[in-house]
């Protein structure tokens, strides 16, 4: 089963942005599958895949942050802080995978889906309502 599923609550009310978020989620799923496809599920591959997921999400955040800076968007600092909070959480999860891959996967799944559900419907929704 895929790591993440698209949920209605992820919608920011802008078709183009929803599509972008959906592509990001699909890409995260594809990257994550590599962990299950790697024989032995060794620590190096877990770290590499989590690193790629981290980079993928970072790239999306960097685009949004540039958009906010260009528009001198008022909620820039808080929005950026929330992005950084998720990136930190992904880093922290590497340890959980080392200790127990099943627990690590469960934690990654719930952290990402919880964070996306909250962030997309609050910060991103406000941002894209104002800037399109
Ligand atoms: Fe976003
Ligand atoms: Fe955002």
Short mmCIF file of C-alpha atoms and ligand atoms in Angstrom, two decimals, residues 17 20-21 24 60-61 64 79 83 119-120 124 128, ligand 1:
data_model
loop_
_atom_site.label_atom_id
_atom_site.label_comp_id
_atom_site.label_asym_id
_atom_site.label_seq_id
_atom_site.Cartn_x
_atom_site.Cartn_y
_atom_site.Cartn_z
CA UNK A 17 -1.76 23.99 -6.32
CA UNK A 20 1.22 20.22 -7.39
CA UNK A 21 0.67 18.83 -3.88
CA UNK A 24 4.54 15.71 -4.54
CA UNK A 60 8.43 22.51 -2.99
CA UNK A 61 8.85 24.67 0.11
CA UNK A 64 6.56 28.68 -2.05
CA UNK A 79 4.78 29.87 7.21
CA UNK A 83 7.95 24.22 6.73
CA UNK A 119 -0.50 22.82 6.77
CA UNK A 120 -2.30 22.62 3.42
CA UNK A 124 -1.12 27.05 2.14
CA UNK A 128 -2.95 30.67 -2.28
FE1 LIG B 1 2.51 23.78 -0.57
#
